[in-house]
């Protein structure tokens, strides 16, 4: 009888010690991870890694810019990065604005900038020289008020320059075409009418076979 009671007592002692040990472990665990929020934080909800990955991608994605060259009669001619949707006037402002010698009568300040585009702002003396040579007053090609709009719309799909509608800025993106030649191209179509084929551009003074070979794959007539 005494032996059985002694065994029973030892059993209860072991049970009590075990409960106390478990309680201590539980307290230490809860002190390390207090509260329900910490428990749930250890187990992410389904799909959470995808959301985090998407957020990381958005953070590391670099902003897109257009790289353009602004030259001629501006205070700081150079290559600039501008935001998509920027216009010629924005590029000129990035280059410090116009000088007192600038003549923008043949420059469409509202035209949209295109990546890789060069904007050349001529001086008053340059524009005057072209007026004397061609007999066409600067700015006369904008009387209709629709040149730039037609240019951008007609060229947006093919990437080629429409020589019947392009303004001076757009024409100067062509290899071998500077402000003087651009004005001559505009003056010819103003005086003679629209170009029928791209070969007609050779009728413009200063554009020979060599220049035409550079231009023919980059121009259209519509």
Short mmCIF file of N, CA, C and O in Angstrom, two decimals, residues 69-160:
data_model
loop_
_atom_site.label_atom_id
_atom_site.label_comp_id
_atom_site.label_asym_id
_atom_site.label_seq_id
_atom_site.Cartn_x
_atom_site.Cartn_y
_atom_site.Cartn_z
N UNK A 69 18.95 67.09 -79.08
CA UNK A 69 20.00 68.11 -79.14
C UNK A 69 19.38 69.46 -79.47
O UNK A 69 18.61 69.57 -80.42
N UNK A 70 19.70 70.44 -78.67
CA UNK A 70 19.21 71.81 -78.88
C UNK A 70 20.41 72.66 -79.28
O UNK A 70 21.37 72.81 -78.51
N UNK A 71 20.36 73.21 -80.49
CA UNK A 71 21.52 73.93 -81.02
C UNK A 71 21.09 75.28 -81.60
O UNK A 71 19.90 75.60 -81.65
N UNK A 72 22.07 76.03 -82.04
CA UNK A 72 21.77 77.33 -82.65
C UNK A 72 21.70 78.44 -81.63
O UNK A 72 22.48 78.48 -80.67
N UNK A 73 20.74 79.32 -81.82
CA UNK A 73 20.64 80.53 -81.00
C UNK A 73 19.92 80.29 -79.67
O UNK A 73 18.84 80.80 -79.40
N UNK A 74 20.55 79.45 -78.83
CA UNK A 74 20.11 79.25 -77.45
C UNK A 74 21.32 79.51 -76.55
O UNK A 74 22.47 79.45 -77.01
N UNK A 75 21.08 79.76 -75.29
CA UNK A 75 22.17 80.15 -74.40
C UNK A 75 23.11 78.99 -74.08
O UNK A 75 24.31 79.20 -73.87
N UNK A 76 22.59 77.77 -74.01
CA UNK A 76 23.41 76.62 -73.64
C UNK A 76 23.14 75.45 -74.59
O UNK A 76 22.49 74.48 -74.23
N UNK A 77 23.62 75.54 -75.84
CA UNK A 77 23.39 74.45 -76.77
C UNK A 77 24.06 73.16 -76.28
O UNK A 77 25.23 73.17 -75.91
N UNK A 78 23.27 72.07 -76.28
CA UNK A 78 23.82 70.81 -75.78
C UNK A 78 22.77 69.71 -76.02
O UNK A 78 21.70 69.96 -76.58
N UNK A 79 23.09 68.49 -75.55
CA UNK A 79 22.16 67.36 -75.60
C UNK A 79 21.44 67.27 -74.26
O UNK A 79 22.08 67.27 -73.21
N UNK A 80 20.10 67.18 -74.32
CA UNK A 80 19.30 67.19 -73.10
C UNK A 80 18.34 66.00 -73.06
O UNK A 80 17.89 65.52 -74.10
N UNK A 81 18.03 65.55 -71.85
CA UNK A 81 16.99 64.55 -71.63
C UNK A 81 15.73 65.27 -71.18
O UNK A 81 15.75 66.02 -70.20
N UNK A 82 14.63 65.04 -71.91
CA UNK A 82 13.35 65.69 -71.59
C UNK A 82 12.29 64.61 -71.46
O UNK A 82 12.45 63.48 -71.95
N UNK A 83 11.20 64.95 -70.83
CA UNK A 83 10.12 63.99 -70.62
C UNK A 83 9.33 63.76 -71.91
O UNK A 83 9.21 64.67 -72.73
N UNK A 84 8.80 62.54 -72.10
CA UNK A 84 7.93 62.29 -73.25
C UNK A 84 6.77 63.29 -73.27
O UNK A 84 6.23 63.64 -72.22
N UNK A 85 6.40 63.75 -74.44
CA UNK A 85 5.34 64.75 -74.56
C UNK A 85 5.85 66.17 -74.54
O UNK A 85 5.08 67.11 -74.72
N UNK A 86 7.16 66.33 -74.34
CA UNK A 86 7.74 67.68 -74.34
C UNK A 86 7.72 68.26 -75.75
O UNK A 86 7.76 67.53 -76.74
N UNK A 87 7.68 69.57 -75.83
CA UNK A 87 7.63 70.26 -77.11
C UNK A 87 8.92 71.05 -77.34
O UNK A 87 9.77 71.16 -76.43
N UNK A 88 9.06 71.59 -78.53
CA UNK A 88 10.28 72.31 -78.88
C UNK A 88 10.58 73.42 -77.88
O UNK A 88 11.73 73.61 -77.47
N UNK A 89 9.55 74.13 -77.45
CA UNK A 89 9.75 75.22 -76.50
C UNK A 89 10.33 74.70 -75.18
O UNK A 89 11.14 75.37 -74.54
N UNK A 90 9.95 73.48 -74.78
CA UNK A 90 10.49 72.90 -73.55
C UNK A 90 11.98 72.60 -73.70
O UNK A 90 12.76 72.81 -72.77
N UNK A 91 12.36 72.10 -74.88
CA UNK A 91 13.77 71.84 -75.13
C UNK A 91 14.59 73.12 -75.13
O UNK A 91 15.70 73.17 -74.60
N UNK A 92 14.03 74.17 -75.72
CA UNK A 92 14.72 75.47 -75.76
C UNK A 92 14.89 76.03 -74.35
O UNK A 92 15.95 76.55 -74.00
N UNK A 93 13.87 75.88 -73.52
CA UNK A 93 13.96 76.36 -72.14
C UNK A 93 15.01 75.56 -71.36
O UNK A 93 15.71 76.11 -70.52
N UNK A 94 15.10 74.25 -71.65
CA UNK A 94 16.13 73.43 -71.00
C UNK A 94 17.52 73.91 -71.37
O UNK A 94 18.47 73.78 -70.57
N UNK A 95 17.65 74.47 -72.57
CA UNK A 95 18.95 74.97 -73.05
C UNK A 95 19.17 76.43 -72.66
O UNK A 95 20.03 77.11 -73.25
N UNK A 96 18.42 76.93 -71.74
CA UNK A 96 18.65 78.28 -71.23
C UNK A 96 17.86 79.36 -71.92
O UNK A 96 18.03 80.55 -71.63
N UNK A 97 17.01 78.99 -72.89
CA UNK A 97 16.19 79.97 -73.58
C UNK A 97 16.87 80.54 -74.82
O UNK A 97 18.03 80.23 -75.13
N UNK A 98 16.12 81.35 -75.54
CA UNK A 98 16.60 81.95 -76.79
C UNK A 98 17.56 83.11 -76.54
O UNK A 98 17.41 83.85 -75.56
N UNK A 99 18.49 83.29 -77.46
CA UNK A 99 19.34 84.47 -77.41
C UNK A 99 18.61 85.63 -78.10
O UNK A 99 17.57 85.45 -78.75
N UNK A 100 19.15 86.82 -77.98
CA UNK A 100 18.54 87.99 -78.62
C UNK A 100 18.63 87.91 -80.14
O UNK A 100 17.88 88.60 -80.84
N UNK A 101 19.52 87.08 -80.65
CA UNK A 101 19.70 86.97 -82.11
C UNK A 101 18.80 85.91 -82.75
O UNK A 101 18.81 85.74 -83.96
N UNK A 102 18.05 85.18 -81.93
CA UNK A 102 17.24 84.06 -82.45
C UNK A 102 16.07 84.55 -83.30
O UNK A 102 15.47 85.59 -83.03
N UNK A 103 15.77 83.78 -84.33
CA UNK A 103 14.59 84.04 -85.17
C UNK A 103 13.81 82.73 -85.26
O UNK A 103 14.26 81.75 -85.86
N UNK A 104 12.62 82.71 -84.67
CA UNK A 104 11.83 81.47 -84.60
C UNK A 104 10.63 81.48 -85.55
O UNK A 104 9.72 80.67 -85.40
N UNK A 105 10.64 82.36 -86.53
CA UNK A 105 9.48 82.44 -87.43
C UNK A 105 9.29 81.15 -88.24
O UNK A 105 8.16 80.81 -88.61
N UNK A 106 10.35 80.42 -88.48
CA UNK A 106 10.24 79.15 -89.19
C UNK A 106 10.45 77.96 -88.25
O UNK A 106 10.68 76.85 -88.71
N UNK A 107 10.37 78.20 -86.97
CA UNK A 107 10.51 77.14 -85.99
C UNK A 107 9.19 76.99 -85.24
O UNK A 107 8.73 77.93 -84.60
N UNK A 108 8.59 75.82 -85.36
CA UNK A 108 7.32 75.58 -84.67
C UNK A 108 7.61 75.22 -83.22
O UNK A 108 7.98 74.09 -82.90
N UNK A 109 7.44 76.16 -82.33
CA UNK A 109 7.74 75.96 -80.92
C UNK A 109 6.80 74.97 -80.25
O UNK A 109 7.11 74.44 -79.18
N UNK A 110 5.65 74.69 -80.88
CA UNK A 110 4.66 73.77 -80.30
C UNK A 110 4.84 72.34 -80.78
O UNK A 110 4.14 71.44 -80.33
N UNK A 111 5.79 72.10 -81.69
CA UNK A 111 5.98 70.75 -82.24
C UNK A 111 6.49 69.81 -81.15
O UNK A 111 7.28 70.19 -80.29
N UNK A 112 6.02 68.56 -81.19
CA UNK A 112 6.45 67.56 -80.23
C UNK A 112 7.88 67.12 -80.52
O UNK A 112 8.27 66.94 -81.66
N UNK A 113 8.65 66.95 -79.46
CA UNK A 113 10.01 66.45 -79.61
C UNK A 113 10.00 64.94 -79.81
O UNK A 113 9.15 64.24 -79.27
N UNK A 114 10.95 64.45 -80.59
CA UNK A 114 11.10 63.02 -80.87
C UNK A 114 12.49 62.59 -80.41
O UNK A 114 13.45 63.35 -80.53
N UNK A 115 12.60 61.38 -79.87
CA UNK A 115 13.88 60.90 -79.38
C UNK A 115 14.92 60.92 -80.51
O UNK A 115 14.67 60.46 -81.62
N UNK A 116 16.09 61.49 -80.22
CA UNK A 116 17.15 61.59 -81.21
C UNK A 116 17.04 62.81 -82.09
O UNK A 116 17.86 62.99 -83.01
N UNK A 117 16.08 63.67 -81.84
CA UNK A 117 15.83 64.84 -82.69
C UNK A 117 16.84 65.96 -82.40
O UNK A 117 17.30 66.14 -81.27
N UNK A 118 17.18 66.72 -83.44
CA UNK A 118 18.00 67.91 -83.27
C UNK A 118 17.17 69.13 -83.62
O UNK A 118 16.57 69.20 -84.69
N UNK A 119 17.14 70.08 -82.71
CA UNK A 119 16.43 71.34 -82.93
C UNK A 119 17.49 72.43 -83.13
O UNK A 119 18.31 72.67 -82.24
N UNK A 120 17.46 73.06 -84.29
CA UNK A 120 18.40 74.15 -84.57
C UNK A 120 17.61 75.45 -84.70
O UNK A 120 16.71 75.57 -85.53
N UNK A 121 17.93 76.40 -83.85
CA UNK A 121 17.27 77.70 -83.88
C UNK A 121 18.16 78.66 -84.66
O UNK A 121 19.27 78.99 -84.20
N UNK A 122 17.75 79.11 -85.83
CA UNK A 122 18.60 79.98 -86.65
C UNK A 122 18.66 81.41 -86.10
O UNK A 122 17.80 81.83 -85.33
N UNK A 123 19.65 82.12 -86.54
CA UNK A 123 19.77 83.53 -86.16
C UNK A 123 18.96 84.39 -87.13
O UNK A 123 18.55 83.93 -88.20
N UNK A 124 18.77 85.63 -86.76
CA UNK A 124 18.06 86.56 -87.64
C UNK A 124 18.80 86.74 -88.95
O UNK A 124 18.19 86.86 -90.02
N UNK A 125 20.14 86.76 -88.87
CA UNK A 125 20.94 86.93 -90.08
C UNK A 125 20.78 85.73 -91.01
O UNK A 125 20.68 85.90 -92.23
N UNK A 126 20.73 84.52 -90.46
CA UNK A 126 20.56 83.32 -91.29
C UNK A 126 19.21 83.32 -91.99
O UNK A 126 19.10 83.01 -93.18
N UNK A 127 18.18 83.66 -91.24
CA UNK A 127 16.83 83.67 -91.82
C UNK A 127 16.72 84.75 -92.88
O UNK A 127 16.12 84.54 -93.94
N UNK A 128 17.33 85.90 -92.63
CA UNK A 128 17.30 86.99 -93.61
C UNK A 128 17.99 86.57 -94.90
O UNK A 128 17.51 86.86 -96.01
N UNK A 129 19.10 85.83 -94.77
CA UNK A 129 19.84 85.38 -95.95
C UNK A 129 18.99 84.43 -96.78
O UNK A 129 19.00 84.48 -98.02
N UNK A 130 18.24 83.56 -96.11
CA UNK A 130 17.37 82.62 -96.82
C UNK A 130 16.23 83.37 -97.50
O UNK A 130 15.84 83.05 -98.64
N UNK A 131 15.68 84.38 -96.84
CA UNK A 131 14.61 85.20 -97.44
C UNK A 131 15.11 85.86 -98.73
O UNK A 131 14.40 85.89 -99.73
N UNK A 132 16.33 86.39 -98.68
CA UNK A 132 16.90 87.05 -99.86
C UNK A 132 17.11 86.05 -100.98
O UNK A 132 16.82 86.33 -102.16
N UNK A 133 17.59 84.85 -100.62
CA UNK A 133 17.90 83.84 -101.62
C UNK A 133 16.64 83.28 -102.28
O UNK A 133 16.58 83.10 -103.50
N UNK A 134 15.63 83.01 -101.46
CA UNK A 134 14.42 82.33 -101.97
C UNK A 134 13.31 83.30 -102.37
O UNK A 134 12.43 82.95 -103.15
N UNK A 135 13.35 84.50 -101.80
CA UNK A 135 12.27 85.45 -102.05
C UNK A 135 11.01 85.15 -101.26
O UNK A 135 9.96 85.77 -101.46
N UNK A 136 11.08 84.18 -100.33
CA UNK A 136 9.94 83.79 -99.50
C UNK A 136 10.13 84.35 -98.10
O UNK A 136 11.17 84.14 -97.47
N UNK A 137 9.13 85.07 -97.62
CA UNK A 137 9.22 85.67 -96.29
C UNK A 137 9.15 84.59 -95.22
O UNK A 137 8.33 83.68 -95.30
N UNK A 138 10.02 84.67 -94.23
CA UNK A 138 10.05 83.69 -93.15
C UNK A 138 8.71 83.63 -92.43
O UNK A 138 8.08 84.65 -92.18
N UNK A 139 8.28 82.42 -92.10
CA UNK A 139 7.02 82.24 -91.39
C UNK A 139 5.81 82.09 -92.27
O UNK A 139 4.72 81.77 -91.81
N UNK A 140 5.97 82.30 -93.59
CA UNK A 140 4.81 82.26 -94.49
C UNK A 140 4.23 80.86 -94.63
O UNK A 140 3.07 80.69 -94.95
N UNK A 141 5.03 79.83 -94.36
CA UNK A 141 4.53 78.46 -94.48
C UNK A 141 3.56 78.10 -93.37
O UNK A 141 2.90 77.07 -93.43
N UNK A 142 3.45 78.96 -92.34
CA UNK A 142 2.55 78.67 -91.22
C UNK A 142 1.25 79.44 -91.29
O UNK A 142 0.47 79.44 -90.35
N UNK A 143 0.99 80.06 -92.43
CA UNK A 143 -0.25 80.84 -92.56
C UNK A 143 -1.47 79.96 -92.37
O UNK A 143 -2.46 80.34 -91.76
N UNK A 144 -1.41 78.72 -92.90
CA UNK A 144 -2.55 77.81 -92.78
C UNK A 144 -2.75 77.33 -91.36
O UNK A 144 -3.83 76.87 -91.00
N UNK A 145 -1.70 77.37 -90.56
CA UNK A 145 -1.83 77.01 -89.14
C UNK A 145 -1.90 75.53 -88.86
O UNK A 145 -2.23 75.14 -87.75
N UNK A 146 -1.62 74.67 -89.84
CA UNK A 146 -1.79 73.24 -89.59
C UNK A 146 -0.54 72.42 -89.91
O UNK A 146 -0.59 71.21 -89.89
N UNK A 147 0.56 73.07 -90.21
CA UNK A 147 1.75 72.34 -90.66
C UNK A 147 2.23 71.32 -89.64
O UNK A 147 2.43 70.17 -89.97
N UNK A 148 2.44 71.72 -88.40
CA UNK A 148 3.01 70.82 -87.41
C UNK A 148 2.08 69.65 -87.10
O UNK A 148 2.52 68.54 -86.92
N UNK A 149 0.78 69.92 -87.02
CA UNK A 149 -0.17 68.85 -86.69
C UNK A 149 -0.16 67.79 -87.78
O UNK A 149 -0.11 66.60 -87.52
N UNK A 150 -0.18 68.22 -89.02
CA UNK A 150 -0.13 67.27 -90.13
C UNK A 150 1.18 66.49 -90.10
O UNK A 150 1.21 65.30 -90.34
N UNK A 151 2.26 67.18 -89.80
CA UNK A 151 3.57 66.54 -89.81
C UNK A 151 3.63 65.41 -88.80
O UNK A 151 4.05 64.31 -89.11
N UNK A 152 3.22 65.68 -87.59
CA UNK A 152 3.31 64.66 -86.55
C UNK A 152 2.41 63.48 -86.86
O UNK A 152 2.77 62.33 -86.67
N UNK A 153 1.19 63.76 -87.34
CA UNK A 153 0.24 62.68 -87.61
C UNK A 153 0.70 61.82 -88.76
O UNK A 153 0.60 60.60 -88.73
N UNK A 154 1.21 62.45 -89.81
CA UNK A 154 1.61 61.71 -91.00
C UNK A 154 2.86 60.88 -90.78
O UNK A 154 3.06 59.85 -91.41
N UNK A 155 3.72 61.31 -89.86
CA UNK A 155 5.00 60.64 -89.70
C UNK A 155 5.05 59.70 -88.51
O UNK A 155 6.00 58.97 -88.33
N UNK A 156 4.01 59.68 -87.67
CA UNK A 156 4.07 58.91 -86.44
C UNK A 156 4.15 57.42 -86.69
O UNK A 156 4.78 56.69 -85.95
N UNK A 157 3.52 56.94 -87.76
CA UNK A 157 3.50 55.50 -88.02
C UNK A 157 4.77 55.03 -88.72
O UNK A 157 5.37 54.03 -88.35
N UNK A 158 5.18 55.73 -89.78
CA UNK A 158 6.30 55.26 -90.59
C UNK A 158 7.65 55.71 -90.04
O UNK A 158 8.67 55.09 -90.31
N UNK A 159 7.68 56.80 -89.29
CA UNK A 159 8.93 57.34 -88.81
C UNK A 159 9.65 58.17 -89.86
O UNK A 159 10.71 58.72 -89.59
N UNK A 160 9.08 58.26 -91.06
CA UNK A 160 9.69 59.05 -92.13
C UNK A 160 9.15 60.47 -92.12
O UNK A 160 8.08 60.74 -91.59
#
